[in-house]
Amino acid sequence: MGDKSWRFIAAMPALLLAGIALATLAVRGQTAQHIRLEVLVVKSLEEARQIEAQLRAGADFAQLASEHSTDESAASGGFLGQVDPETLLPELKAAVRNLEPGQFSEVAKIPAGFAILKVLRNQPDTVADNVVPTGPDKSGMLGTSAGSDWRPTIDTSGYGEFLAALNRVRERTPGFGLDVKEVCAARQQAPRDEIASYEKVLASRNAETEAHVIRTAHYKLALLHASIGEIDQAIQHWEALYEMPGAQAGEVGQQMEETLGSSYLHRAQMEAGSIHEPVNEGWLIPTHPGAIHQGGADAQKAVSYLTAALRRDRSNIELRWLLNLAYMTAGTWPSAVPVEFRIQPSVFASKEDLGRFVDVAPAAGVAVRGEAGGVIIDDFDNDGLLDIIESTMEDCESIHFFHNNGDGTFSDRTAQAGLLDQKGGLNIIQADYNNDGCADILIMRGGWEFARRRSLLRNNCNGTFTDVTAHAGLLEPIRASQAAVWTDIDNDGNLDLFIGNENGPAQLFLNKGDGTFIDISREAGVDRIAFAKGVVAADYDNDGYPDLYVTNRNGQGFLYHNNGDRTFSDVSRAAGIHAPKSPFAVLFFDYDNDGWPDLFITSYFPSVEESARSYLGMPVKGQTGKLFRNMGDGTFRDVTAETGLDRIFMPMGCNFGDIDNSGFLSIYMGMGNPSFSSLLPNVLLLNKDGKRFLDVSTSSGTGALAKGHGIAFGDLGNNGNEDIFANLGGAEPGDIFTTRLFRNPGGHGNNWITLRLVGAKSNRSAIGSRITVTVDDPDQGHRRIFRTVGSGGSFGASPLEQHIGIGRSADIESIEVWWPASKTRQLFRGVAPNQFLEVHEFALAPVKLKRVSFEPGEHPPRSQSRTK
C-alpha cells in the first residue's frame, strides 16, 4: 500500500441511531485521542444486568452484541470503529472515561435503552494516523453494520463534520433548539470556525510538520467545504491529498479516485440541478433525449477518476453505477462507456408506458432550490384550487407557500401569509385541528440531528397563519422528529396528534377541543423510546377506532391497536408484522381494494451497490422493504415477493396516489442518503390491478436523480389527473437541489370522482372517514374501490379531499361514506363520474362543486374553464 501510515478506519456516520455518538471524526486539532469501541444496547435494565454478568464470567462481547444488541452495529459484533470520546453522549462519556483497553463499562442508561461499551486494544496514537477519505462504516444513518458482506456507500459529503461542529455549539448553549434563528446562526458559523482551525494548521506547516497532520487538515477541509457547498475548495483539498506520497497506491488510491470521481460528479449535478427551463427534463435516469446538460468538463473528470478506480476493482458495482451516471451527465451514455462497464438501457426499461410526466415546476413557478424537506398539497383558502406548501430542513430558510392561481401557475405568498419567520422543517402535515373549516399546518424539526421546537400554525381563514404552538401546549419538551400523524383516537370529533420522536419517547397529544392539547402518552401506553422515522394511522381491523404504526430504526416497529378507551396495545408480533431491517417510511393503504388497510414498510438500506444489484437483476445481500397484506382477521401476510417489491431501495420520502385512475393506488419513493455518492433515481411503482407493482420510472420520466424526500400527489389542475410534487435535496447546504412538479399526461381513458368530505360530529377534516365507491367496469366488472380520508404516507402530505379513479368507462353504482364519530353511513346513487362533490356529514345528497380545469405549467391554460 506504499506509505504504511495511510491506514484505514471505518469512518463513523453522522449520527448513530441508537444515540451512541452525535458526531464522529470531528476533532478540533491534530492530536485529539480516539478510542476503538464496541457497544451493546438492550431495551431493559434487567437484560443489561444479565449480559453484564455474562461478560464478567468471560463471555465474548462481540458474540453477545451480535445476539442481543438492538443497535444496528449488532451485525458487526457491536463494533463502532474509532470514536472521539468527546462526541459521546454524556452518560457514555462518563462510562468510558477510566476504562483501559480490553475493559467494558458498567451499564449506562441512554435514550435508546441500556448500553455497555467496551474499549478495544491496539488503538492508534492519533486520529491523523488513520485518516483517509473512506466511506462510512455500516452503522447509523449511512449504514447498518460493519463487517457484513455488502459494500457500504462511500461518503464525501462532510455531513458528519458539519453536524459535529453544530453539536459543539448546541452542547454549550442552554435551551438550544427553542430559537430557530439561533440555530440558523450556529448552522452558518460553526463549520466556518472548523474550517478556520484547520486552515491554521496548513498555514503554519513547515518542513518538520508530519505528513499525517497535513493529511488530516486536507481531509477535514475537503469535507467541511463540501458540506457548505464550496465544492471547488473541497475538490482542491481532495486533489492535494491525492498528490501526497502513498495516496495513489493500492486500496488508498482506489478510495481517493472514487472520492474525486464522486466529487466531480456532484459538482456536475449541482450545475445541472440549477437549470430552470420551463420544462425540465434534465438529470433523470436514464438521460432523456434532448435534455439540457451542464458541467460537461466535470463529468469527464468524473469519468476519468471513476474509470481508474474501477480498473483496480472490476467487481465494484457502486463504481460501475457511478461511472455510467457520469457518462449520462456528459451526454455520451451508453455508447461511450467501455463495454465491460456499460449498463445497458434495457436495465432501466419500463414494462408499461403511461405517458411522460414532464417536470413543469419552473413553468408553474414552484421550482425551489433547497435541502431536504416536506411538502403539502391542499386547498388552504377554500377556493377550490390545490395549493402547495414546501419546507426545508435548512434552519435559515423559510417554508414556501405557493398559491394556485387557477391558470397553470402559482404565486409565492409566503410573506403575505406571515410565514417568513417559519424556518426549517424536515416534514410538514396538515389538518383542521380546531374545526373552523380551514387547514392548519404542523412543522416538525430536528430529524436525524438534534431536538428543535415544532410549530403549529393556525390558519386564520384569511390567507394568513399564526404560530400557536405554545398556547396549544405543543412547544416543550422539544424533540428531534420528522414523523407525526393527525387522527381522532377517541372519535370525539377533535383531531389528536401522535408524534414519533428520535431517541426519545413518543408523544400522544389529546385534543381538548378548545385549541389546546394534553400529553397522554404514558397512560395511553405509546410512550416507548425509539428512533421513529415514520408514523401512520388506519383502522386496520375495522372496529371503528384508528390504530397506529411506528417504524423504529433501532429495531422492530410498533403496531398499536386502539383499545377504544384512549389506550393502545402493541400487537405487532401477534399480527405477524416483522419489520425489515432499518425501517423508515411506512404506508397504511388498501393496495388490493379488499376493504382492509395493508401496510408497506420501506427498508432504508444505504448501499448504492445493493440498489444497483436490484436494477441489474443480481442477487442482493441486503433486506428489502415489506408489504404486508391485511388478512381481515387481525393478522397480516408478507406478500413482498409476489407483488414484485422484493428489491433493494434507499427510500426516504414515500407516498401513494392513483396515477392512471384505475382505482388502484401506486407508490412513488424518493431515494438517497447524505452521501454524495448516493445517486439513485426516485421510483414510480404502478399498481397493476392490486396484484403487482411495476417500475414505470423511465417511461414516465419521474426517475429524478437527486435526494428525494417529501412526496405528494394531487390534481393541481382540476383536470381529473393526479400530478406528483417531489421535494429534492440533501441534508446540508452543499447538497441542494430543485423541487420537481411532474404533470400527469392524462389520456389514460379512465373515469374518476373527487370527494371533499366535511365532518359535523366527526372532525371537520373528515380524517378517518371511509369511502366505498361501487362501480360497473366493462374491463373488470362489478367491483368496489375503498379509500380512507388522510394525507397519505409518512413523508409528504397529499390533499385530504379524495381523488378516486374508477376505471375505463366505468359507471358509479353507489358511493358510501362512513363517519367515525357518529358511526353513520350515507349512501348515494345515480352519481355521474368525472366531477367534484362535497359531502357533509348527515346530508341527504352531495353538493356539486364548480371548478376551473387547466394544465399545470401552462399559461394561459390550454383547456377552457368548465363547470364540474
Coordinates of C-alpha atoms in Angstrom, one line a residue, residues 41-50 107 112-114:
V41 CA -27.6 -1.8 23.6
V42 CA -30.7 -3.6 25.0
K43 CA -34.2 -2.3 26.0
S44 CA -34.4 -3.3 29.6
L45 CA -32.1 -2.9 32.7
E46 CA -32.8 -6.5 33.7
E47 CA -31.4 -7.8 30.4
A48 CA -28.4 -5.5 30.6
R49 CA -27.6 -6.8 34.0
Q50 CA -27.8 -10.4 32.8
V107 CA -24.5 -0.3 32.4
A112 CA -32.3 4.1 23.3
G113 CA -32.2 1.8 26.3
F114 CA -29.3 0.5 28.3

